[in-house]
Structures are given as C-alpha cells and as structure tokens.
Short mmCIF file of N, CA and C and ligand atoms in Angstrom, two decimals:
data_model
loop_
_atom_site.label_atom_id
_atom_site.label_comp_id
_atom_site.label_asym_id
_atom_site.label_seq_id
_atom_site.Cartn_x
_atom_site.Cartn_y
_atom_site.Cartn_z
N UNK A 1089 14.05 -15.78 -2.46
CA UNK A 1089 13.32 -14.71 -3.14
C UNK A 1089 12.62 -13.82 -2.10
N UNK A 1090 12.76 -12.51 -2.26
CA UNK A 1090 12.12 -11.57 -1.33
C UNK A 1090 10.59 -11.63 -1.51
N UNK A 1091 9.90 -11.37 -0.39
CA UNK A 1091 8.45 -11.56 -0.39
C UNK A 1091 7.75 -10.25 -0.02
N UNK A 1092 6.73 -9.91 -0.81
CA UNK A 1092 6.04 -8.63 -0.64
C UNK A 1092 4.53 -8.88 -0.49
N UNK A 1093 3.92 -8.11 0.40
CA UNK A 1093 2.45 -8.15 0.56
C UNK A 1093 1.86 -6.89 -0.05
N UNK A 1094 0.93 -7.09 -0.99
CA UNK A 1094 0.11 -5.98 -1.49
C UNK A 1094 -1.28 -6.19 -0.91
N UNK A 1095 -1.72 -5.24 -0.09
CA UNK A 1095 -3.02 -5.43 0.57
C UNK A 1095 -3.85 -4.15 0.47
N UNK A 1096 -5.16 -4.33 0.43
CA UNK A 1096 -6.02 -3.18 0.10
C UNK A 1096 -7.44 -3.43 0.61
N UNK A 1097 -8.18 -2.34 0.69
CA UNK A 1097 -9.63 -2.39 0.82
C UNK A 1097 -10.20 -1.66 -0.38
N UNK A 1098 -11.33 -2.13 -0.90
CA UNK A 1098 -11.96 -1.46 -2.04
C UNK A 1098 -13.44 -1.79 -2.04
N UNK A 1099 -14.28 -0.77 -2.06
CA UNK A 1099 -15.73 -1.02 -2.07
C UNK A 1099 -16.23 -1.13 -3.50
N UNK A 1100 -15.82 -0.21 -4.36
CA UNK A 1100 -16.35 -0.21 -5.73
C UNK A 1100 -15.32 -0.60 -6.79
N UNK A 1101 -14.14 -1.08 -6.35
CA UNK A 1101 -13.22 -1.74 -7.28
C UNK A 1101 -12.05 -0.91 -7.78
N UNK A 1102 -12.05 0.40 -7.56
CA UNK A 1102 -10.96 1.22 -8.10
C UNK A 1102 -9.61 0.92 -7.43
N UNK A 1103 -9.61 0.88 -6.12
CA UNK A 1103 -8.37 0.59 -5.39
C UNK A 1103 -7.92 -0.84 -5.67
N UNK A 1104 -8.88 -1.73 -5.84
CA UNK A 1104 -8.53 -3.13 -6.15
C UNK A 1104 -7.81 -3.22 -7.50
N UNK A 1105 -8.28 -2.44 -8.48
CA UNK A 1105 -7.60 -2.45 -9.80
C UNK A 1105 -6.16 -1.97 -9.65
N UNK A 1106 -5.95 -0.93 -8.84
CA UNK A 1106 -4.59 -0.45 -8.62
C UNK A 1106 -3.74 -1.53 -7.95
N UNK A 1107 -4.32 -2.20 -6.97
CA UNK A 1107 -3.57 -3.25 -6.26
C UNK A 1107 -3.15 -4.36 -7.22
N UNK A 1108 -4.05 -4.72 -8.13
CA UNK A 1108 -3.71 -5.78 -9.11
C UNK A 1108 -2.60 -5.32 -10.04
N UNK A 1109 -2.66 -4.05 -10.47
CA UNK A 1109 -1.61 -3.52 -11.35
C UNK A 1109 -0.25 -3.57 -10.64
N UNK A 1110 -0.26 -3.18 -9.37
CA UNK A 1110 0.99 -3.17 -8.59
C UNK A 1110 1.52 -4.59 -8.40
N UNK A 1111 0.63 -5.50 -8.03
CA UNK A 1111 1.05 -6.89 -7.81
C UNK A 1111 1.58 -7.51 -9.10
N UNK A 1112 0.88 -7.26 -10.21
CA UNK A 1112 1.33 -7.80 -11.51
C UNK A 1112 2.72 -7.26 -11.86
N UNK A 1113 2.95 -5.98 -11.56
CA UNK A 1113 4.26 -5.40 -11.84
C UNK A 1113 5.36 -6.00 -10.98
N UNK A 1114 5.06 -6.20 -9.71
CA UNK A 1114 6.09 -6.72 -8.79
C UNK A 1114 6.49 -8.15 -9.14
N UNK A 1115 5.52 -8.92 -9.65
CA UNK A 1115 5.82 -10.31 -10.03
C UNK A 1115 6.88 -10.34 -11.14
N UNK A 1116 6.85 -9.34 -12.01
CA UNK A 1116 7.84 -9.32 -13.11
C UNK A 1116 9.24 -8.94 -12.62
N UNK A 1117 9.34 -8.56 -11.34
CA UNK A 1117 10.63 -8.15 -10.77
C UNK A 1117 11.25 -9.26 -9.92
N UNK A 1118 10.81 -10.50 -10.15
CA UNK A 1118 11.36 -11.63 -9.40
C UNK A 1118 11.14 -11.50 -7.90
N UNK A 1119 9.95 -11.09 -7.56
CA UNK A 1119 9.56 -11.04 -6.15
C UNK A 1119 8.39 -12.00 -5.95
N UNK A 1120 8.33 -12.61 -4.78
CA UNK A 1120 7.14 -13.39 -4.42
C UNK A 1120 6.11 -12.40 -3.90
N UNK A 1121 4.92 -12.42 -4.49
CA UNK A 1121 3.92 -11.38 -4.17
C UNK A 1121 2.63 -12.03 -3.68
N UNK A 1122 2.17 -11.62 -2.51
CA UNK A 1122 0.84 -11.98 -2.04
C UNK A 1122 -0.07 -10.78 -2.22
N UNK A 1123 -1.20 -10.98 -2.87
CA UNK A 1123 -2.20 -9.93 -3.06
C UNK A 1123 -3.42 -10.31 -2.24
N UNK A 1124 -3.73 -9.51 -1.22
CA UNK A 1124 -4.83 -9.88 -0.32
C UNK A 1124 -5.63 -8.64 0.07
N UNK A 1125 -6.94 -8.84 0.29
CA UNK A 1125 -7.74 -7.80 0.92
C UNK A 1125 -7.28 -7.68 2.38
N UNK A 1126 -7.41 -6.49 2.95
CA UNK A 1126 -6.90 -6.32 4.32
C UNK A 1126 -7.51 -7.31 5.31
N UNK A 1127 -8.77 -7.66 5.08
CA UNK A 1127 -9.39 -8.58 6.05
C UNK A 1127 -9.01 -10.04 5.81
N UNK A 1128 -8.21 -10.29 4.79
CA UNK A 1128 -7.72 -11.66 4.54
C UNK A 1128 -6.31 -11.87 5.07
N UNK A 1129 -5.69 -10.80 5.54
CA UNK A 1129 -4.29 -10.90 5.97
C UNK A 1129 -4.24 -11.44 7.40
N UNK A 1130 -3.46 -12.49 7.61
CA UNK A 1130 -3.21 -12.97 8.97
C UNK A 1130 -2.14 -12.07 9.58
N UNK A 1131 -2.51 -11.34 10.62
CA UNK A 1131 -1.58 -10.36 11.18
C UNK A 1131 -0.26 -11.02 11.58
N UNK A 1132 -0.33 -12.23 12.09
CA UNK A 1132 0.90 -12.92 12.51
C UNK A 1132 1.86 -13.18 11.35
N UNK A 1133 1.33 -13.09 10.11
CA UNK A 1133 2.19 -13.37 8.95
C UNK A 1133 3.03 -12.16 8.55
N UNK A 1134 2.74 -10.99 9.09
CA UNK A 1134 3.42 -9.77 8.61
C UNK A 1134 4.94 -9.84 8.71
N UNK A 1135 5.49 -10.36 9.80
CA UNK A 1135 6.96 -10.40 9.87
C UNK A 1135 7.61 -11.28 8.80
N UNK A 1136 6.83 -12.12 8.14
CA UNK A 1136 7.42 -13.00 7.11
C UNK A 1136 7.65 -12.25 5.79
N UNK A 1137 7.15 -11.01 5.69
CA UNK A 1137 7.32 -10.23 4.45
C UNK A 1137 8.52 -9.29 4.55
N UNK A 1138 9.08 -8.99 3.37
CA UNK A 1138 10.18 -8.02 3.30
C UNK A 1138 9.65 -6.62 3.00
N UNK A 1139 8.41 -6.53 2.54
CA UNK A 1139 7.85 -5.21 2.24
C UNK A 1139 6.34 -5.26 2.13
N UNK A 1140 5.73 -4.09 2.27
CA UNK A 1140 4.27 -3.96 2.26
C UNK A 1140 3.87 -2.80 1.36
N UNK A 1141 2.87 -3.02 0.53
CA UNK A 1141 2.25 -1.91 -0.21
C UNK A 1141 0.76 -1.95 0.13
N UNK A 1142 0.28 -0.84 0.68
CA UNK A 1142 -1.07 -0.83 1.25
C UNK A 1142 -1.92 0.21 0.50
N UNK A 1143 -3.13 -0.20 0.12
CA UNK A 1143 -4.01 0.71 -0.62
C UNK A 1143 -5.35 0.88 0.06
N UNK A 1144 -5.86 2.09 -0.03
CA UNK A 1144 -7.19 2.40 0.53
C UNK A 1144 -7.87 3.42 -0.36
N UNK A 1145 -9.18 3.36 -0.50
CA UNK A 1145 -9.89 4.51 -1.06
C UNK A 1145 -9.74 5.69 -0.11
N UNK A 1146 -9.85 6.87 -0.68
CA UNK A 1146 -9.86 8.09 0.12
C UNK A 1146 -11.23 8.24 0.78
N UNK A 1147 -11.28 8.13 2.08
CA UNK A 1147 -12.51 8.40 2.82
C UNK A 1147 -12.26 9.61 3.71
N UNK A 1148 -12.77 10.75 3.30
CA UNK A 1148 -12.62 11.98 4.07
C UNK A 1148 -11.16 12.32 4.36
N UNK A 1149 -10.31 12.07 3.36
CA UNK A 1149 -8.90 12.47 3.50
C UNK A 1149 -8.05 11.51 4.29
N UNK A 1150 -8.59 10.37 4.62
CA UNK A 1150 -7.77 9.38 5.31
C UNK A 1150 -8.17 7.99 4.83
N UNK A 1151 -7.57 6.97 5.43
CA UNK A 1151 -7.85 5.60 4.99
C UNK A 1151 -9.25 5.17 5.44
N UNK A 1152 -9.85 4.27 4.68
CA UNK A 1152 -11.14 3.69 5.05
C UNK A 1152 -10.97 2.81 6.30
N UNK A 1153 -12.06 2.67 7.05
CA UNK A 1153 -11.92 2.01 8.35
C UNK A 1153 -11.38 0.58 8.29
N UNK A 1154 -11.70 -0.22 7.26
CA UNK A 1154 -11.10 -1.56 7.27
C UNK A 1154 -9.56 -1.53 7.20
N UNK A 1155 -9.03 -0.50 6.52
CA UNK A 1155 -7.56 -0.37 6.46
C UNK A 1155 -7.03 0.08 7.81
N UNK A 1156 -7.77 1.00 8.46
CA UNK A 1156 -7.35 1.44 9.80
C UNK A 1156 -7.39 0.27 10.78
N UNK A 1157 -8.40 -0.58 10.64
CA UNK A 1157 -8.49 -1.76 11.51
C UNK A 1157 -7.26 -2.66 11.32
N UNK A 1158 -6.91 -2.88 10.05
CA UNK A 1158 -5.72 -3.68 9.74
C UNK A 1158 -4.47 -3.03 10.36
N UNK A 1159 -4.35 -1.72 10.17
CA UNK A 1159 -3.19 -1.00 10.72
C UNK A 1159 -3.17 -1.14 12.24
N UNK A 1160 -4.30 -0.93 12.87
CA UNK A 1160 -4.33 -1.00 14.34
C UNK A 1160 -4.01 -2.41 14.83
N UNK A 1161 -4.52 -3.41 14.12
CA UNK A 1161 -4.22 -4.79 14.53
C UNK A 1161 -2.75 -5.14 14.33
N UNK A 1162 -2.09 -4.40 13.42
CA UNK A 1162 -0.67 -4.70 13.16
C UNK A 1162 0.22 -4.37 14.35
N UNK A 1163 -0.35 -3.69 15.36
CA UNK A 1163 0.44 -3.40 16.56
C UNK A 1163 0.94 -4.69 17.20
N UNK A 1164 0.24 -5.77 16.92
CA UNK A 1164 0.66 -7.08 17.43
C UNK A 1164 2.08 -7.40 16.97
N UNK A 1165 2.47 -6.82 15.84
CA UNK A 1165 3.80 -7.09 15.26
C UNK A 1165 4.77 -5.92 15.51
N UNK A 1166 4.42 -5.04 16.44
CA UNK A 1166 5.29 -3.89 16.68
C UNK A 1166 6.70 -4.36 17.05
N UNK A 1167 7.68 -3.73 16.42
CA UNK A 1167 9.11 -4.02 16.56
C UNK A 1167 9.53 -5.26 15.77
N UNK A 1168 8.57 -5.90 15.07
CA UNK A 1168 8.93 -7.06 14.24
C UNK A 1168 8.98 -6.69 12.75
N UNK A 1169 8.64 -5.44 12.41
CA UNK A 1169 8.63 -5.03 11.00
C UNK A 1169 9.75 -4.01 10.73
N UNK A 1170 10.60 -3.84 11.71
CA UNK A 1170 11.68 -2.86 11.63
C UNK A 1170 12.57 -3.11 10.42
N UNK A 1171 12.80 -2.06 9.61
CA UNK A 1171 13.73 -2.16 8.49
C UNK A 1171 13.13 -2.75 7.23
N UNK A 1172 11.85 -3.09 7.24
CA UNK A 1172 11.19 -3.58 6.02
C UNK A 1172 10.73 -2.38 5.19
N UNK A 1173 10.36 -2.62 3.94
CA UNK A 1173 9.95 -1.52 3.04
C UNK A 1173 8.44 -1.33 3.10
N UNK A 1174 8.00 -0.10 2.91
CA UNK A 1174 6.56 0.18 2.87
C UNK A 1174 6.25 1.25 1.82
N UNK A 1175 5.07 1.12 1.22
CA UNK A 1175 4.57 2.12 0.27
C UNK A 1175 3.04 2.08 0.35
N UNK A 1176 2.41 3.13 -0.18
CA UNK A 1176 0.95 3.20 -0.11
C UNK A 1176 0.38 3.87 -1.36
N UNK A 1177 -0.90 3.63 -1.59
CA UNK A 1177 -1.59 4.22 -2.74
C UNK A 1177 -3.07 4.39 -2.41
N UNK A 1178 -3.74 5.21 -3.22
CA UNK A 1178 -5.16 5.45 -2.96
C UNK A 1178 -5.91 5.73 -4.26
N UNK A 1179 -7.22 5.61 -4.19
CA UNK A 1179 -8.12 6.09 -5.24
C UNK A 1179 -9.09 7.07 -4.59
N UNK A 1180 -9.35 8.17 -5.27
CA UNK A 1180 -10.25 9.17 -4.71
C UNK A 1180 -11.28 9.57 -5.76
N UNK A 1181 -12.25 10.38 -5.35
CA UNK A 1181 -13.35 10.73 -6.24
C UNK A 1181 -13.08 11.93 -7.12
N UNK A 1182 -12.18 12.82 -6.66
CA UNK A 1182 -11.96 14.06 -7.42
C UNK A 1182 -10.52 14.54 -7.23
N UNK A 1183 -10.01 15.25 -8.24
CA UNK A 1183 -8.68 15.84 -8.13
C UNK A 1183 -8.69 16.79 -6.93
N UNK A 1184 -7.66 16.67 -6.11
CA UNK A 1184 -7.59 17.53 -4.92
C UNK A 1184 -8.49 17.07 -3.80
N UNK A 1185 -8.96 15.82 -3.88
CA UNK A 1185 -9.89 15.30 -2.87
C UNK A 1185 -9.24 14.91 -1.56
N UNK A 1186 -7.91 15.06 -1.47
CA UNK A 1186 -7.23 14.76 -0.20
C UNK A 1186 -6.45 13.46 -0.23
N UNK A 1187 -6.18 12.94 -1.44
CA UNK A 1187 -5.52 11.64 -1.55
C UNK A 1187 -4.14 11.57 -0.92
N UNK A 1188 -3.38 12.66 -1.00
CA UNK A 1188 -2.03 12.62 -0.42
C UNK A 1188 -2.08 12.33 1.08
N UNK A 1189 -3.10 12.87 1.75
CA UNK A 1189 -3.14 12.64 3.20
C UNK A 1189 -3.55 11.19 3.52
N UNK A 1190 -4.28 10.57 2.61
CA UNK A 1190 -4.59 9.14 2.80
C UNK A 1190 -3.28 8.34 2.79
N UNK A 1191 -2.49 8.61 1.74
CA UNK A 1191 -1.22 7.89 1.59
C UNK A 1191 -0.31 8.17 2.79
N UNK A 1192 -0.23 9.44 3.17
CA UNK A 1192 0.66 9.79 4.29
C UNK A 1192 0.19 9.17 5.60
N UNK A 1193 -1.11 9.10 5.81
CA UNK A 1193 -1.61 8.48 7.05
C UNK A 1193 -1.21 7.00 7.13
N UNK A 1194 -1.29 6.31 5.99
CA UNK A 1194 -0.87 4.90 5.98
C UNK A 1194 0.65 4.82 6.21
N UNK A 1195 1.38 5.67 5.50
CA UNK A 1195 2.84 5.63 5.62
C UNK A 1195 3.30 5.97 7.04
N UNK A 1196 2.61 6.91 7.70
CA UNK A 1196 2.98 7.26 9.08
C UNK A 1196 2.98 6.02 9.96
N UNK A 1197 1.94 5.22 9.82
CA UNK A 1197 1.84 4.02 10.66
C UNK A 1197 3.01 3.08 10.41
N UNK A 1198 3.39 2.95 9.13
CA UNK A 1198 4.47 2.00 8.83
C UNK A 1198 5.84 2.60 9.16
N UNK A 1199 5.95 3.92 9.17
CA UNK A 1199 7.17 4.54 9.70
C UNK A 1199 7.29 4.24 11.19
N UNK A 1200 6.18 4.29 11.89
CA UNK A 1200 6.20 3.99 13.33
C UNK A 1200 6.58 2.53 13.56
N UNK A 1201 6.25 1.68 12.60
CA UNK A 1201 6.69 0.28 12.65
C UNK A 1201 8.19 0.15 12.35
N UNK A 1202 8.83 1.25 11.95
CA UNK A 1202 10.26 1.17 11.62
C UNK A 1202 10.53 0.85 10.17
N UNK A 1203 9.50 0.94 9.33
CA UNK A 1203 9.69 0.60 7.92
C UNK A 1203 10.41 1.71 7.16
N UNK A 1204 10.96 1.35 6.01
CA UNK A 1204 11.68 2.28 5.14
C UNK A 1204 10.74 2.69 4.02
N UNK A 1205 10.60 4.00 3.82
CA UNK A 1205 9.69 4.55 2.80
C UNK A 1205 10.50 5.38 1.82
N UNK A 1206 10.32 5.13 0.53
CA UNK A 1206 11.02 5.93 -0.48
C UNK A 1206 10.02 6.85 -1.18
N UNK A 1207 10.29 8.14 -1.18
CA UNK A 1207 9.47 9.07 -1.95
C UNK A 1207 9.76 8.89 -3.43
N UNK A 1208 8.85 9.38 -4.26
CA UNK A 1208 9.00 9.22 -5.71
C UNK A 1208 9.22 10.59 -6.34
N UNK A 1209 10.25 10.71 -7.17
CA UNK A 1209 10.54 12.00 -7.79
C UNK A 1209 9.79 12.19 -9.11
N UNK A 1210 9.50 11.07 -9.81
CA UNK A 1210 8.88 11.21 -11.13
C UNK A 1210 7.49 10.60 -11.19
N UNK A 1211 6.81 10.60 -10.04
CA UNK A 1211 5.40 10.18 -9.95
C UNK A 1211 4.83 10.93 -8.76
N UNK A 1212 3.56 10.68 -8.42
CA UNK A 1212 3.02 11.28 -7.20
C UNK A 1212 4.02 11.05 -6.08
N UNK A 1213 4.46 12.10 -5.42
CA UNK A 1213 5.65 12.01 -4.57
C UNK A 1213 5.50 11.06 -3.40
N UNK A 1214 4.28 10.95 -2.88
CA UNK A 1214 4.08 10.07 -1.71
C UNK A 1214 3.63 8.68 -2.13
N UNK A 1215 3.03 8.58 -3.33
CA UNK A 1215 2.52 7.31 -3.83
C UNK A 1215 1.39 7.60 -4.81
N UNK A 1216 1.02 6.61 -5.62
CA UNK A 1216 -0.01 6.85 -6.65
C UNK A 1216 -1.38 7.23 -6.05
N UNK A 1217 -1.97 8.28 -6.62
CA UNK A 1217 -3.32 8.72 -6.23
C UNK A 1217 -4.17 8.73 -7.51
N UNK A 1218 -5.03 7.72 -7.66
CA UNK A 1218 -5.91 7.66 -8.83
C UNK A 1218 -7.17 8.50 -8.57
N UNK A 1219 -7.73 9.04 -9.64
CA UNK A 1219 -9.04 9.69 -9.54
C UNK A 1219 -10.03 8.72 -10.18
N UNK A 1220 -10.81 8.06 -9.35
CA UNK A 1220 -11.68 6.99 -9.85
C UNK A 1220 -10.86 5.78 -10.25
N UNK A 1221 -11.25 5.16 -11.34
CA UNK A 1221 -10.53 3.97 -11.80
C UNK A 1221 -9.15 4.37 -12.32
N UNK A 1222 -8.14 3.50 -12.16
CA UNK A 1222 -6.81 3.84 -12.65
C UNK A 1222 -6.78 3.99 -14.16
N UNK A 1223 -6.10 5.05 -14.64
CA UNK A 1223 -5.99 5.33 -16.07
C UNK A 1223 -4.53 5.22 -16.52
N UNK A 1224 -4.22 5.75 -17.69
CA UNK A 1224 -2.86 5.66 -18.21
C UNK A 1224 -1.84 6.38 -17.33
N UNK A 1225 -2.26 7.51 -16.76
CA UNK A 1225 -1.35 8.24 -15.86
C UNK A 1225 -0.97 7.34 -14.67
N UNK A 1226 -1.97 6.65 -14.15
CA UNK A 1226 -1.71 5.80 -12.98
C UNK A 1226 -0.88 4.58 -13.38
N UNK A 1227 -1.10 4.07 -14.59
CA UNK A 1227 -0.27 2.95 -15.06
C UNK A 1227 1.20 3.36 -15.06
N UNK A 1228 1.48 4.59 -15.50
CA UNK A 1228 2.86 5.08 -15.49
C UNK A 1228 3.37 5.21 -14.05
N UNK A 1229 2.53 5.76 -13.18
CA UNK A 1229 2.95 5.95 -11.78
C UNK A 1229 3.17 4.61 -11.09
N UNK A 1230 2.31 3.66 -11.39
CA UNK A 1230 2.49 2.31 -10.81
C UNK A 1230 3.81 1.72 -11.29
N UNK A 1231 4.14 1.96 -12.56
CA UNK A 1231 5.42 1.47 -13.09
C UNK A 1231 6.60 2.05 -12.33
N UNK A 1232 6.53 3.33 -12.01
CA UNK A 1232 7.61 3.98 -11.24
C UNK A 1232 7.67 3.37 -9.84
N UNK A 1233 6.51 3.25 -9.21
CA UNK A 1233 6.48 2.69 -7.85
C UNK A 1233 7.05 1.27 -7.83
N UNK A 1234 6.62 0.46 -8.79
CA UNK A 1234 7.08 -0.94 -8.85
C UNK A 1234 8.60 -1.00 -9.01
N UNK A 1235 9.14 -0.19 -9.93
CA UNK A 1235 10.59 -0.18 -10.14
C UNK A 1235 11.33 0.19 -8.86
N UNK A 1236 10.90 1.28 -8.23
CA UNK A 1236 11.59 1.79 -7.04
C UNK A 1236 11.42 0.84 -5.86
N UNK A 1237 10.21 0.31 -5.69
CA UNK A 1237 9.94 -0.54 -4.54
C UNK A 1237 10.70 -1.86 -4.66
N UNK A 1238 10.70 -2.42 -5.86
CA UNK A 1238 11.42 -3.69 -6.06
C UNK A 1238 12.91 -3.51 -5.80
N UNK A 1239 13.47 -2.40 -6.28
CA UNK A 1239 14.90 -2.16 -6.05
C UNK A 1239 15.17 -1.98 -4.56
N UNK A 1240 14.28 -1.26 -3.87
CA UNK A 1240 14.46 -1.04 -2.42
C UNK A 1240 14.41 -2.36 -1.67
N UNK A 1241 13.40 -3.16 -1.97
CA UNK A 1241 13.24 -4.44 -1.25
C UNK A 1241 14.47 -5.32 -1.47
N UNK A 1242 15.02 -5.28 -2.66
CA UNK A 1242 16.19 -6.13 -2.94
C UNK A 1242 17.45 -5.61 -2.26
N UNK A 1243 17.47 -4.32 -1.93
CA UNK A 1243 18.65 -3.74 -1.27
C UNK A 1243 18.66 -4.03 0.23
N UNK A 1244 17.46 -4.26 0.81
CA UNK A 1244 17.42 -4.39 2.28
C UNK A 1244 17.48 -5.86 2.71
C1 FMN B 810 -17.40 7.42 2.88
C2 FMN B 810 -16.74 7.98 1.66
C3 FMN B 810 -15.94 9.09 1.77
C4 FMN B 810 -15.28 9.62 0.66
N1 FMN B 810 -14.48 10.71 0.82
C5 FMN B 810 -13.83 11.21 -0.26
C6 FMN B 810 -13.01 12.37 -0.12
O1 FMN B 810 -12.84 12.94 0.95
N2 FMN B 810 -12.39 12.83 -1.25
C7 FMN B 810 -12.53 12.24 -2.48
O2 FMN B 810 -11.93 12.69 -3.46
N3 FMN B 810 -13.30 11.12 -2.62
C8 FMN B 810 -13.95 10.61 -1.55
N4 FMN B 810 -14.75 9.49 -1.70
C9 FMN B 810 -14.80 8.82 -3.01
C10 FMN B 810 -13.90 7.57 -3.07
O3 FMN B 810 -12.62 7.81 -2.54
C11 FMN B 810 -13.73 7.09 -4.52
O4 FMN B 810 -15.00 6.79 -5.09
C12 FMN B 810 -12.82 5.89 -4.67
O5 FMN B 810 -12.45 5.73 -6.03
C13 FMN B 810 -13.47 4.60 -4.18
O6 FMN B 810 -12.52 3.56 -4.24
P1 FMN B 810 -12.98 2.02 -4.37
O7 FMN B 810 -13.60 1.86 -5.73
O8 FMN B 810 -11.70 1.26 -4.25
O9 FMN B 810 -13.93 1.71 -3.26
C14 FMN B 810 -15.44 8.99 -0.61
C15 FMN B 810 -16.28 7.86 -0.72
C16 FMN B 810 -16.93 7.37 0.39
C17 FMN B 810 -17.81 6.15 0.24
#
C-alpha cells in the first residue's frame, strides 16, 4: 500500500481542520496515511513516503516559520525524495490575502526535491486556499485534491 504524509502547522486550528479533511479523504482511497504536525515529523522518515501534502497558515504571503523550519530541515533528505508526489494547502484571513503564494512557496521547495506536482483544473489551481475555517467550498476542493493526489501517488 502506498504511504502518504499529511503534515501541517496550525495556531488557531483552521489549517489543522483542512489537514484532517485531507487525511480522512486519502484513507478512503486505500492509502496508508500519516497525519502529523510538522514538528512531529522525523525528517529521516521522509524517504519512506510516496507523497507529501503540506499545509500552513498564510503568514504574510508565505508559510509560517515552523513549516519553513520543516522544509529547511528536509534538506537532509535531498535527492532521496525524487519522483515522489507533493501538494500543498493553506488557510488565510481574507480573500486575496496571498494564499496562492503560500502554496507556491511550499511547492517550490518540493519541486527542488524532485517531487511531482499536479495542478488542479476544477479547484484552486495550486491547491486549496481556505478563508478562515474550511467551509463547503473547501470540502469540494479537498475532494478534488484527494482524488487527483491519490491517483497520482498510485501511478508513480
Ligand atoms: C503572523 C500572521 C500573519 C498573517 N498574515 C496573513 C496574510 O498575509 N494574509 C491573510 O489573509 N491572513 C494572514 N494571517 C491570518 C491567518 O492566515 C489566518 O487566521 C489563518 O486562518 C490561521 O490559520 P490557523 O488557524 O491554522 O493558525 C496572518 C496571521 C498571523 C498570525
């Protein structure tokens, strides 16, 4: 069974709710799913996963520092994550608050790791961007992400 890590930082719980929705969806796709806060992830374990979905609140248009710390520490696994799948999501305070750049900043790092990223045609194109707590729109977007990500992970 393919194995996926869903990892996130969340101060007030919005990003955490999104992470749980994503993890719950992936479990229904016959994937082994680990759901962990970024500071709970053993960096050495990263090569054991087939894919990563990373979430952060929007902090000034980029990822919050605990997520950046996780990303920077992942350099220990550089060249060991090549060809794995990656996706990202965020929660922000207001529409147009810069959420796309949060997602893209996370994705850039995993592209540099050699990961495969699939854009979404029928949801937020780079990944789900919630405004505050996830609502019905985000539930739909998470459904799209889960479908696409599970299919991608199973193809690689
Ligand atoms: C330091 C800081 C910076 C923030 N910067 C932005 C921002 O640039 N744009 C925005 O829309 N929201 C911003 N927010 C709001 C958070 O992204 C938003 O409340 C989010 O839902 C929090 O996620 P969490 O509940 O997972 O912690 C900021 C919040 C903090 C604490």
